[in-house]
Every structure is written in structure tokens, then in C-alpha cells.
PDB file of C-alpha atoms and ligand atoms in Angstrom:
ATOM      1  CA  MET A   1       7.989   8.291 -17.299  1.00  0.00           C
ATOM      2  CA  LYS A   2       4.828   6.706 -18.073  1.00  0.00           C
ATOM      3  CA  ILE A   3       2.216   8.033 -20.116  1.00  0.00           C
ATOM      4  CA  THR A   4      -0.633  10.264 -18.795  1.00  0.00           C
ATOM      5  CA  ASP A   5      -3.293  12.231 -20.175  1.00  0.00           C
ATOM      6  CA  PRO A   6      -2.392  15.326 -21.024  1.00  0.00           C
ATOM      7  CA  VAL A   7      -5.529  16.669 -20.766  1.00  0.00           C
ATOM      8  CA  LEU A   8      -5.706  15.813 -17.453  1.00  0.00           C
ATOM      9  CA  ARG A   9      -1.844  16.682 -16.252  1.00  0.00           C
ATOM     10  CA  LYS A  10      -3.122  20.411 -17.968  1.00  0.00           C
ATOM     11  CA  GLU A  11      -5.779  20.242 -15.286  1.00  0.00           C
ATOM     12  CA  LEU A  12      -3.549  19.129 -12.401  1.00  0.00           C
ATOM     13  CA  THR A  13      -1.126  21.541 -13.008  1.00  0.00           C
ATOM     14  CA  ASP A  14      -3.613  24.930 -13.229  1.00  0.00           C
ATOM     15  CA  ILE A  15      -4.824  22.974  -9.631  1.00  0.00           C
ATOM     16  CA  LEU A  16      -1.469  23.680  -8.785  1.00  0.00           C
ATOM     17  CA  GLU A  17      -0.364  26.818 -10.297  1.00  0.00           C
ATOM     18  CA  ALA A  18      -3.234  28.080  -8.678  1.00  0.00           C
ATOM     19  CA  GLY A  19      -2.077  26.903  -4.972  1.00  0.00           C
ATOM     20  CA  GLY A  20       1.455  28.841  -5.671  1.00  0.00           C
ATOM     21  CA  ILE A  21       3.253  25.458  -5.614  1.00  0.00           C
ATOM     22  CA  GLU A  22       6.021  26.128  -7.726  1.00  0.00           C
ATOM     23  CA  ASP A  23       7.101  22.899  -9.689  1.00  0.00           C
ATOM     24  CA  ALA A  24       3.630  22.493 -10.676  1.00  0.00           C
ATOM     25  CA  ALA A  25       3.766  20.751 -14.154  1.00  0.00           C
ATOM     26  CA  LEU A  26       6.612  18.810 -12.205  1.00  0.00           C
ATOM     27  CA  GLU A  27       3.890  17.696  -9.796  1.00  0.00           C
ATOM     28  CA  ALA A  28       1.343  16.986 -11.709  1.00  0.00           C
ATOM     29  CA  GLN A  29       2.991  14.629 -13.648  1.00  0.00           C
ATOM     30  CA  TRP A  30       3.988  12.869 -10.691  1.00  0.00           C
ATOM     31  CA  ILE A  31       0.358  12.426  -9.563  1.00  0.00           C
ATOM     32  CA  ALA A  32      -1.094  11.295 -12.886  1.00  0.00           C
ATOM     33  CA  GLU A  33       1.200   9.233 -12.979  1.00  0.00           C
ATOM     34  CA  ASP A  34       1.034   7.626  -9.316  1.00  0.00           C
ATOM     35  CA  ILE A  35      -2.710   8.258  -8.719  1.00  0.00           C
ATOM     36  CA  PRO A  36      -4.343   6.358 -11.650  1.00  0.00           C
ATOM     37  CA  ASP A  37      -7.924   7.673 -11.001  1.00  0.00           C
ATOM     38  CA  ALA A  38      -8.674  11.107 -12.525  1.00  0.00           C
ATOM     39  CA  GLU A  39     -11.191  12.287 -10.210  1.00  0.00           C
ATOM     40  CA  LYS A  40      -8.358  11.170  -6.959  1.00  0.00           C
ATOM     41  CA  ALA A  41      -5.799  12.987  -8.999  1.00  0.00           C
ATOM     42  CA  ARG A  42      -7.286  15.550  -8.585  1.00  0.00           C
ATOM     43  CA  GLU A  43      -8.413  15.439  -4.940  1.00  0.00           C
ATOM     44  CA  ILE A  44      -4.458  15.022  -4.086  1.00  0.00           C
ATOM     45  CA  ALA A  45      -3.562  17.817  -6.098  1.00  0.00           C
ATOM     46  CA  ARG A  46      -6.749  20.341  -4.657  1.00  0.00           C
ATOM     47  CA  ARG A  47      -4.919  19.191  -1.396  1.00  0.00           C
ATOM     48  CA  ARG A  48      -0.862  19.494  -2.559  1.00  0.00           C
ATOM     49  CA  ALA A  49      -2.053  23.041  -3.717  1.00  0.00           C
ATOM     50  CA  GLN A  50      -2.942  24.163   0.333  1.00  0.00           C
ATOM     51  CA  HIS A  51       0.446  23.258   0.286  1.00  0.00           C
ATOM     52  CA  GLU A  52       0.040  19.384   2.118  1.00  0.00           C
ATOM     53  CA  PRO A  53       3.178  17.783   1.224  1.00  0.00           C
ATOM     54  CA  LEU A  54       3.619  15.596  -1.721  1.00  0.00           C
ATOM     55  CA  GLN A  55       5.395  12.993   0.082  1.00  0.00           C
ATOM     56  CA  TYR A  56       2.857  12.432   2.549  1.00  0.00           C
ATOM     57  CA  LEU A  57       0.082  12.978  -0.088  1.00  0.00           C
ATOM     58  CA  LEU A  58       1.254   9.762  -2.175  1.00  0.00           C
ATOM     59  CA  GLY A  59       2.548   7.816   0.311  1.00  0.00           C
ATOM     60  CA  THR A  60       5.750   6.718  -0.668  1.00  0.00           C
ATOM     61  CA  TRP A  61       8.673   8.267  -1.009  1.00  0.00           C
ATOM     62  CA  GLU A  62      12.958   7.288  -2.315  1.00  0.00           C
ATOM     63  CA  PHE A  63      15.513   7.710  -0.402  1.00  0.00           C
ATOM     64  CA  TYR A  64      19.025   6.210  -1.433  1.00  0.00           C
ATOM     65  CA  GLY A  65      17.537   4.165  -4.313  1.00  0.00           C
ATOM     66  CA  LEU A  66      14.774   2.848  -1.559  1.00  0.00           C
ATOM     67  CA  THR A  67      10.805   3.256  -1.547  1.00  0.00           C
ATOM     68  CA  LEU A  68      10.013   4.259   2.065  1.00  0.00           C
ATOM     69  CA  ARG A  69       6.571   4.302   3.400  1.00  0.00           C
ATOM     70  CA  VAL A  70       5.964   8.543   4.804  1.00  0.00           C
ATOM     71  CA  GLY A  71       2.925  10.325   6.004  1.00  0.00           C
ATOM     72  CA  LYS A  72       1.737  12.046   8.948  1.00  0.00           C
ATOM     73  CA  GLY A  73       3.772  11.737  11.953  1.00  0.00           C
ATOM     74  CA  VAL A  74       7.131  11.011  10.973  1.00  0.00           C
ATOM     75  CA  LEU A  75       9.716  13.297   9.307  1.00  0.00           C
ATOM     76  CA  ILE A  76      10.250  13.200   5.600  1.00  0.00           C
ATOM     77  CA  PRO A  77      13.536  11.748   4.324  1.00  0.00           C
ATOM     78  CA  ARG A  78      15.685  14.438   2.754  1.00  0.00           C
ATOM     79  CA  ALA A  79      18.248  14.153   0.365  1.00  0.00           C
ATOM     80  CA  ASP A  80      20.757  16.272   2.646  1.00  0.00           C
ATOM     81  CA  THR A  81      20.896  13.278   5.134  1.00  0.00           C
ATOM     82  CA  GLU A  82      22.200  11.037   1.988  1.00  0.00           C
ATOM     83  CA  THR A  83      25.124  12.569   2.519  1.00  0.00           C
ATOM     84  CA  LEU A  84      25.520  11.517   5.902  1.00  0.00           C
ATOM     85  CA  VAL A  85      25.137   7.967   4.367  1.00  0.00           C
ATOM     86  CA  ASP A  86      27.706   8.322   2.649  1.00  0.00           C
ATOM     87  CA  ALA A  87      29.981   9.962   5.219  1.00  0.00           C
ATOM     88  CA  VAL A  88      29.353   6.719   7.686  1.00  0.00           C
ATOM     89  CA  LEU A  89      29.797   4.197   4.586  1.00  0.00           C
ATOM     90  CA  SER A  90      32.597   5.169   4.387  1.00  0.00           C
ATOM     91  CA  ARG A  91      34.686   5.784   7.551  1.00  0.00           C
ATOM     92  CA  LEU A  92      32.873   2.258   9.200  1.00  0.00           C
ATOM     93  CA  PRO A  93      35.659  -0.239   9.700  1.00  0.00           C
ATOM     94  CA  GLN A  94      36.290  -2.734   7.002  1.00  0.00           C
ATOM     95  CA  THR A  95      35.703  -5.265  10.498  1.00  0.00           C
ATOM     96  CA  PRO A  96      32.672  -7.436   9.965  1.00  0.00           C
ATOM     97  CA  LYS A  97      29.372  -7.190  11.556  1.00  0.00           C
ATOM     98  CA  PRO A  98      29.840  -3.316  12.596  1.00  0.00           C
ATOM     99  CA  GLU A  99      27.031  -2.732  15.528  1.00  0.00           C
ATOM    100  CA  ILE A 100      25.362   0.604  14.681  1.00  0.00           C
ATOM    101  CA  ALA A 101      23.100   2.271  16.324  1.00  0.00           C
ATOM    102  CA  ASP A 102      20.999   5.426  14.671  1.00  0.00           C
ATOM    103  CA  LEU A 103      19.350   7.643  17.095  1.00  0.00           C
ATOM    104  CA  CYS A 104      16.044   9.633  16.283  1.00  0.00           C
ATOM    105  CA  THR A 105      15.587   7.155  13.904  1.00  0.00           C
ATOM    106  CA  GLY A 106      12.014   8.939  12.063  1.00  0.00           C
ATOM    107  CA  SER A 107      11.086   6.785   9.009  1.00  0.00           C
ATOM    108  CA  GLY A 108      14.442   4.719   9.661  1.00  0.00           C
ATOM    109  CA  CYS A 109      15.768   6.276   6.030  1.00  0.00           C
ATOM    110  CA  ILE A 110      19.597   5.839   7.310  1.00  0.00           C
ATOM    111  CA  ALA A 111      19.518   2.753   9.564  1.00  0.00           C
ATOM    112  CA  LEU A 112      17.904   1.306   6.407  1.00  0.00           C
ATOM    113  CA  ALA A 113      19.854   2.581   3.281  1.00  0.00           C
ATOM    114  CA  LEU A 114      23.231   1.648   6.040  1.00  0.00           C
ATOM    115  CA  LYS A 115      21.912  -1.629   6.030  1.00  0.00           C
ATOM    116  CA  SER A 116      21.169  -2.289   1.776  1.00  0.00           C
ATOM    117  CA  GLN A 117      25.154  -1.343   1.680  1.00  0.00           C
ATOM    118  CA  ARG A 118      26.128  -3.157   4.392  1.00  0.00           C
ATOM    119  CA  ARG A 119      24.735  -6.243   5.102  1.00  0.00           C
ATOM    120  CA  ASP A 120      26.520  -8.070   7.138  1.00  0.00           C
ATOM    121  CA  ALA A 121      26.152  -4.707   9.740  1.00  0.00           C
ATOM    122  CA  GLU A 122      23.382  -5.357  12.826  1.00  0.00           C
ATOM    123  CA  ILE A 123      22.149  -1.977  13.043  1.00  0.00           C
ATOM    124  CA  ILE A 124      19.527  -0.362  15.977  1.00  0.00           C
ATOM    125  CA  GLY A 125      16.897   2.424  15.034  1.00  0.00           C
ATOM    126  CA  ILE A 126      15.964   4.122  18.320  1.00  0.00           C
ATOM    127  CA  GLU A 127      12.723   6.331  18.352  1.00  0.00           C
ATOM    128  CA  LYS A 128      10.686   7.274  21.047  1.00  0.00           C
ATOM    129  CA  SER A 129       7.551   8.596  18.362  1.00  0.00           C
ATOM    130  CA  HIS A 130       5.094   5.611  17.976  1.00  0.00           C
ATOM    131  CA  ASP A 131       3.978   7.338  14.956  1.00  0.00           C
ATOM    132  CA  ALA A 132       7.004   7.605  13.335  1.00  0.00           C
ATOM    133  CA  MET A 133       8.635   4.482  14.296  1.00  0.00           C
ATOM    134  CA  GLN A 134       5.034   2.580  12.733  1.00  0.00           C
ATOM    135  CA  TYR A 135       7.164   3.672   9.329  1.00  0.00           C
ATOM    136  CA  ALA A 136      10.507   2.375  10.548  1.00  0.00           C
ATOM    137  CA  VAL A 137       8.771  -0.913  11.011  1.00  0.00           C
ATOM    138  CA  ILE A 138       6.865  -0.956   8.075  1.00  0.00           C
ATOM    139  CA  ASN A 139       9.313  -0.216   6.015  1.00  0.00           C
ATOM    140  CA  GLU A 140      11.743  -2.941   7.181  1.00  0.00           C
ATOM    141  CA  MET A 141       8.608  -5.448   6.776  1.00  0.00           C
ATOM    142  CA  HIS A 142       9.008  -4.535   3.192  1.00  0.00           C
ATOM    143  CA  LEU A 143      12.441  -4.193   2.753  1.00  0.00           C
ATOM    144  CA  SER A 144      13.735  -6.621   4.431  1.00  0.00           C
ATOM    145  CA  LEU A 145      17.192  -5.474   4.900  1.00  0.00           C
ATOM    146  CA  GLY A 146      17.009  -6.677   9.157  1.00  0.00           C
ATOM    147  CA  VAL A 147      17.110  -3.975  10.310  1.00  0.00           C
ATOM    148  CA  GLN A 148      15.445  -3.825  14.513  1.00  0.00           C
ATOM    149  CA  PHE A 149      13.793  -0.984  15.872  1.00  0.00           C
ATOM    150  CA  PHE A 150      13.607  -0.494  19.295  1.00  0.00           C
ATOM    151  CA  HIS A 151      10.881   2.218  20.520  1.00  0.00           C
ATOM    152  CA  GLY A 152      12.629   4.665  23.839  1.00  0.00           C
ATOM    153  CA  ASP A 153      13.823   7.686  23.806  1.00  0.00           C
ATOM    154  CA  VAL A 154      18.057   8.060  23.261  1.00  0.00           C
ATOM    155  CA  THR A 155      18.520  10.374  26.127  1.00  0.00           C
ATOM    156  CA  ASP A 156      16.968   8.345  28.936  1.00  0.00           C
ATOM    157  CA  PRO A 157      19.477   6.706  31.171  1.00  0.00           C
ATOM    158  CA  ALA A 158      17.541   3.493  30.528  1.00  0.00           C
ATOM    159  CA  VAL A 159      18.030   3.338  26.967  1.00  0.00           C
ATOM    160  CA  TYR A 160      21.765   4.131  26.344  1.00  0.00           C
ATOM    161  CA  GLY A 161      22.544   2.424  29.213  1.00  0.00           C
ATOM    162  CA  LEU A 162      21.570  -0.880  26.907  1.00  0.00           C
ATOM    163  CA  PHE A 163      24.870   0.032  24.598  1.00  0.00           C
ATOM    164  CA  ARG A 164      28.374  -0.726  24.902  1.00  0.00           C
ATOM    165  CA  GLY A 165      31.269  -1.408  22.012  1.00  0.00           C
ATOM    166  CA  LEU A 166      29.616   0.118  19.557  1.00  0.00           C
ATOM    167  CA  ASP A 167      31.263   0.788  16.118  1.00  0.00           C
ATOM    168  CA  ALA A 168      29.568   4.037  15.113  1.00  0.00           C
ATOM    169  CA  VAL A 169      26.985   6.267  16.414  1.00  0.00           C
ATOM    170  CA  VAL A 170      24.892   7.725  13.800  1.00  0.00           C
ATOM    171  CA  SER A 171      22.036  10.244  14.248  1.00  0.00           C
ATOM    172  CA  ASN A 172      20.069  13.189  12.584  1.00  0.00           C
ATOM    173  CA  PRO A 173      18.192  14.396  15.399  1.00  0.00           C
ATOM    174  CA  PRO A 174      15.791  17.867  15.381  1.00  0.00           C
ATOM    175  CA  TYR A 175      17.863  20.288  14.786  1.00  0.00           C
ATOM    176  CA  LEU A 176      15.526  23.356  14.312  1.00  0.00           C
ATOM    177  CA  THR A 177      16.081  26.583  16.539  1.00  0.00           C
ATOM    178  CA  ALA A 178      13.506  28.107  18.791  1.00  0.00           C
ATOM    179  CA  GLU A 179      12.889  30.969  15.602  1.00  0.00           C
ATOM    180  CA  ASP A 180      13.100  28.506  12.723  1.00  0.00           C
ATOM    181  CA  MET A 181      10.027  26.934  14.781  1.00  0.00           C
ATOM    182  CA  ARG A 182       8.415  30.397  14.329  1.00  0.00           C
ATOM    183  CA  HIS A 183       9.288  30.576  10.449  1.00  0.00           C
ATOM    184  CA  LEU A 184       8.491  27.386   9.153  1.00  0.00           C
ATOM    185  CA  GLN A 185       7.587  26.850   5.109  1.00  0.00           C
ATOM    186  CA  PRO A 186       3.968  25.730   5.125  1.00  0.00           C
ATOM    187  CA  GLU A 187       5.172  22.520   3.832  1.00  0.00           C
ATOM    188  CA  VAL A 188       7.416  22.020   6.686  1.00  0.00           C
ATOM    189  CA  THR A 189       4.238  22.314   9.616  1.00  0.00           C
ATOM    190  CA  TYR A 190       2.529  19.376   8.889  1.00  0.00           C
ATOM    191  CA  GLU A 191       5.650  17.480  10.037  1.00  0.00           C
ATOM    192  CA  PRO A 192       5.677  16.192  13.615  1.00  0.00           C
ATOM    193  CA  GLU A 193       7.123  19.407  15.801  1.00  0.00           C
ATOM    194  CA  THR A 194       8.974  17.014  17.952  1.00  0.00           C
ATOM    195  CA  ALA A 195      11.330  15.998  14.797  1.00  0.00           C
ATOM    196  CA  LEU A 196      11.749  19.425  14.238  1.00  0.00           C
ATOM    197  CA  ALA A 197      12.641  21.325  17.322  1.00  0.00           C
ATOM    198  CA  GLY A 198      15.664  20.872  18.403  1.00  0.00           C
ATOM    199  CA  GLY A 199      15.887  23.431  21.988  1.00  0.00           C
ATOM    200  CA  GLU A 200      16.304  27.202  21.973  1.00  0.00           C
ATOM    201  CA  ASP A 201      19.918  26.815  19.912  1.00  0.00           C
ATOM    202  CA  GLY A 202      18.796  23.531  18.220  1.00  0.00           C
ATOM    203  CA  LEU A 203      22.067  21.720  19.129  1.00  0.00           C
ATOM    204  CA  CYS A 204      20.079  20.423  22.590  1.00  0.00           C
ATOM    205  CA  PHE A 205      19.982  16.996  20.854  1.00  0.00           C
ATOM    206  CA  TYR A 206      23.606  17.117  19.992  1.00  0.00           C
ATOM    207  CA  ARG A 207      24.950  18.051  23.729  1.00  0.00           C
ATOM    208  CA  ILE A 208      23.298  15.425  25.489  1.00  0.00           C
ATOM    209  CA  ILE A 209      23.723  12.272  22.518  1.00  0.00           C
ATOM    210  CA  THR A 210      27.102  13.257  22.579  1.00  0.00           C
ATOM    211  CA  GLU A 211      28.184  13.182  26.163  1.00  0.00           C
ATOM    212  CA  LYS A 212      25.846  10.130  27.198  1.00  0.00           C
ATOM    213  CA  TRP A 213      25.741   7.946  24.079  1.00  0.00           C
ATOM    214  CA  LYS A 214      30.207   8.122  24.498  1.00  0.00           C
ATOM    215  CA  GLY A 215      30.104   5.515  26.766  1.00  0.00           C
ATOM    216  CA  ALA A 216      28.311   3.383  23.938  1.00  0.00           C
ATOM    217  CA  LEU A 217      31.156   3.727  21.983  1.00  0.00           C
ATOM    218  CA  LYS A 218      33.178   1.597  21.644  1.00  0.00           C
ATOM    219  CA  THR A 219      37.490   3.324  21.739  1.00  0.00           C
ATOM    220  CA  GLY A 220      38.097   4.215  18.392  1.00  0.00           C
ATOM    221  CA  GLY A 221      34.096   4.176  16.994  1.00  0.00           C
ATOM    222  CA  LEU A 222      32.479   7.147  15.262  1.00  0.00           C
ATOM    223  CA  LEU A 223      29.825   9.067  16.004  1.00  0.00           C
ATOM    224  CA  ALA A 224      28.551  11.302  13.104  1.00  0.00           C
ATOM    225  CA  TYR A 225      25.645  13.029  13.185  1.00  0.00           C
ATOM    226  CA  GLU A 226      23.757  15.443  10.434  1.00  0.00           C
ATOM    227  CA  ALA A 227      23.387  19.339  11.253  1.00  0.00           C
ATOM    228  CA  GLY A 228      21.543  22.531  10.290  1.00  0.00           C
ATOM    229  CA  ILE A 229      22.736  25.559   8.134  1.00  0.00           C
ATOM    230  CA  GLY A 230      25.051  26.940  10.162  1.00  0.00           C
ATOM    231  CA  GLN A 231      25.907  24.796  13.064  1.00  0.00           C
ATOM    232  CA  ALA A 232      28.781  22.313  12.063  1.00  0.00           C
ATOM    233  CA  ASP A 233      31.135  24.540  13.772  1.00  0.00           C
ATOM    234  CA  ALA A 234      29.612  24.422  17.161  1.00  0.00           C
ATOM    235  CA  VAL A 235      29.025  21.443  16.759  1.00  0.00           C
ATOM    236  CA  ALA A 236      32.474  20.109  15.565  1.00  0.00           C
ATOM    237  CA  GLU A 237      32.960  22.116  19.238  1.00  0.00           C
ATOM    238  CA  ILE A 238      31.084  19.694  21.289  1.00  0.00           C
ATOM    239  CA  LEU A 239      32.725  16.860  19.861  1.00  0.00           C
ATOM    240  CA  ARG A 240      35.840  18.507  20.572  1.00  0.00           C
ATOM    241  CA  ALA A 241      34.645  18.901  24.263  1.00  0.00           C
ATOM    242  CA  ASN A 242      34.025  15.853  25.019  1.00  0.00           C
ATOM    243  CA  GLY A 243      37.341  14.000  23.902  1.00  0.00           C
ATOM    244  CA  PHE A 244      36.455  12.832  20.018  1.00  0.00           C
ATOM    245  CA  THR A 245      39.503  13.781  17.947  1.00  0.00           C
ATOM    246  CA  GLY A 246      40.171  13.399  14.012  1.00  0.00           C
ATOM    247  CA  ILE A 247      36.350  15.388  13.485  1.00  0.00           C
ATOM    248  CA  GLU A 248      35.491  16.655  10.137  1.00  0.00           C
ATOM    249  CA  GLN A 249      33.141  18.943   8.893  1.00  0.00           C
ATOM    250  CA  ILE A 250      31.620  17.995   4.944  1.00  0.00           C
ATOM    251  CA  ALA A 251      29.196  19.812   2.608  1.00  0.00           C
ATOM    252  CA  ASP A 252      26.337  18.318   1.137  1.00  0.00           C
ATOM    253  CA  LEU A 253      25.746  18.603  -2.505  1.00  0.00           C
ATOM    254  CA  ASN A 254      24.512  22.405  -2.138  1.00  0.00           C
ATOM    255  CA  GLY A 255      28.141  22.982  -0.499  1.00  0.00           C
ATOM    256  CA  ILE A 256      26.369  23.360   3.159  1.00  0.00           C
ATOM    257  CA  ALA A 257      28.443  22.175   5.984  1.00  0.00           C
ATOM    258  CA  ARG A 258      26.091  18.886   6.893  1.00  0.00           C
ATOM    259  CA  VAL A 259      27.860  16.533   8.323  1.00  0.00           C
ATOM    260  CA  ILE A 260      29.652  16.147  11.200  1.00  0.00           C
ATOM    261  CA  LEU A 261      31.941  13.155  12.715  1.00  0.00           C
ATOM    262  CA  GLY A 262      34.605  12.334  14.844  1.00  0.00           C
ATOM    263  CA  PHE A 263      36.415   8.796  16.379  1.00  0.00           C
ATOM    264  CA  LYS A 264      36.057   8.166  20.532  1.00  0.00           C
ATOM    265  CA  ASP A 265      39.982   8.669  21.047  1.00  0.00           C
ATOM    266  CA  GLU A 266      41.515   6.672  24.243  1.00  0.00           C
ATOM    267  CA  GLN A 267      42.071   9.498  26.200  1.00  0.00           C
ATOM    268  CA  SER A 268      37.917  10.324  25.897  1.00  0.00           C
ATOM    269  CA  ILE A 269      36.684  10.254  29.343  1.00  0.00           C
ATOM    270  CA  ARG A 270      33.439   8.693  29.464  1.00  0.00           C
TER     271      ARG A 270
HETATM  272  N1  LIG B   1      16.200  18.913   7.522  1.00  0.00           N
HETATM  273  C1  LIG B   1      15.041  19.198   9.091  1.00  0.00           C
HETATM  274  C2  LIG B   1      14.224  20.553   7.714  1.00  0.00           C
HETATM  275  O1  LIG B   1      15.557  21.891   7.374  1.00  0.00           O
HETATM  276  C3  LIG B   1      15.068  19.615   9.662  1.00  0.00           C
HETATM  277  C4  LIG B   1      15.371  17.707  10.218  1.00  0.00           C
HETATM  278  C5  LIG B   1      15.942  17.820  11.523  1.00  0.00           C
HETATM  279  O2  LIG B   1      15.722  18.929  12.936  1.00  0.00           O
HETATM  280  N2  LIG B   1      16.705  16.541  11.440  1.00  0.00           N
HETATM  281  O3  LIG B   1      13.430  21.087   7.508  1.00  0.00           O
END
């Protein structure tokens, strides 16, 4: 923790409290630490008091021990998603150079975290939003891990048709329901709708990706998803209906079934 001016910190805390920010003192501390110029720090606190996400205002956020650039146009990496990274790492084959595709990669957080732990893996992150993809590319430039990023729509046959024999397909797709989208927290309304909305029941991307990408996996290959609260059983059922076996649900740190994964069986119909 850096030493910060207690008078300024108190002033920032008051600004944040007036805007109804829950952890005002803690956020004031973070802002004071990150923004040395007092007037700029006050301006950031005023914007934060309007519920702009702190992550966008600071411009960087930690994920899986990596410092990632974030800003308007890209989904902010969530701590829940670290559960998906852990699950994939512990189930990846020990064979050298596993090939992995991270679909709807956004900031690149999953792809970059996987690569930081499995340096021999060949990882490609695919993203359809130009704005989001810019962050992924910048994050790779800063971290130099060697992840490739590819601009494309994962539901497009011209994209999934390019891949064969992958060891793993990983995704945290948009999964909020139409009802969720009508009741977003003020902070989440600043994030791109295309990174959040997963159709009427939130499951649209699980159906499409499971069906279209199983042909890109090798036999025994891993398909692993993050899902929203209450969606795990339905996602597991989509995997089962597509012939995946060894299906598991894994809870996040809050005990919510967050990761659903399975393996492509020899019997899986392409
Ligand atoms: N976890 C995000 C939220 O609840 C949603 C991200 C997603 O749809 N993949 O706001």
C-alpha cells in the first residue's frame, strides 16, 4: 500500500459516499494510490460517484495475477472467471503444445491467463467486436505471452470451419437473459451489451458453440464454459445432447456452479 494524503483520501471518500458507492473508503484509497494528481483524483471520484466502473476509470485491472488494460467497449474481467482458468489448466492434457481456442475472448483475459501458466500451449483468442479486440491485442503487446488474437464471429462457418483437432475450446460467452438485461446494475450498463446479452434465456451461445465447434475438437478434447447463476444444469444438458461425456460442474469461490465442462466422445456426432 502506498502512503497517500489522508485529507485527500477523506475528500474522495466523501465524494464516493455521496454517490452511494458501497466501499467508498477502499475505492478512495485505490484512486489516491493510482492517480498522483489530486485534481485528477477528484475528477475520477466524481465520475465513479456516477457509477462509472472503477476498472474503466483506472484503466487497468488484475486478473489471474496479470495486469490487464480495460476500458469502454470491453467486458471487465471478473474474479469468477478465474475458476474457469483453473478448471481448464487442471484438465488440459499433459501432451506438449496443446492447441486451445478461447471464444468471445474480450480483453483476452482467459487466453492470456492460460498461456501464462502453460507456456507451451498454442492459444488463439477470437473476438467479433473491434473495440474489445483492441484491448486483447494491447494486453498481449504488454505481456508478450505469445497468444494470437483473431477478429471474427464464432458463429460464422468461415471461422469455426478453419479449426480442426483442437485440444480444448474454452468460452465465457455473453449469458445474461433478456430479463437480466432489463435489470442491470448501474456499473454494468457501461459495459458492451454484445458482451452480456445471451438471448431470451441467456443460453444462445452455449447451443451454437457446442454444436458448431465440436467438429473443431479432437476426440477426447475438452469443452469448458463459464455460465451465469442457475444456468449450469441447462448448459450441462446441452453438452450431453451433443454427445459430450465426463461432464462436470465446478463451483466458484461463492459456491455458485460456474464452470461446466465435458469431453468430446468418440461417439459424438459431428
Ligand atoms: N459475469 C457478467 C455479469 O454477470 C456477465 C458476463 C457474461 O455474460 N459472460 O455481469
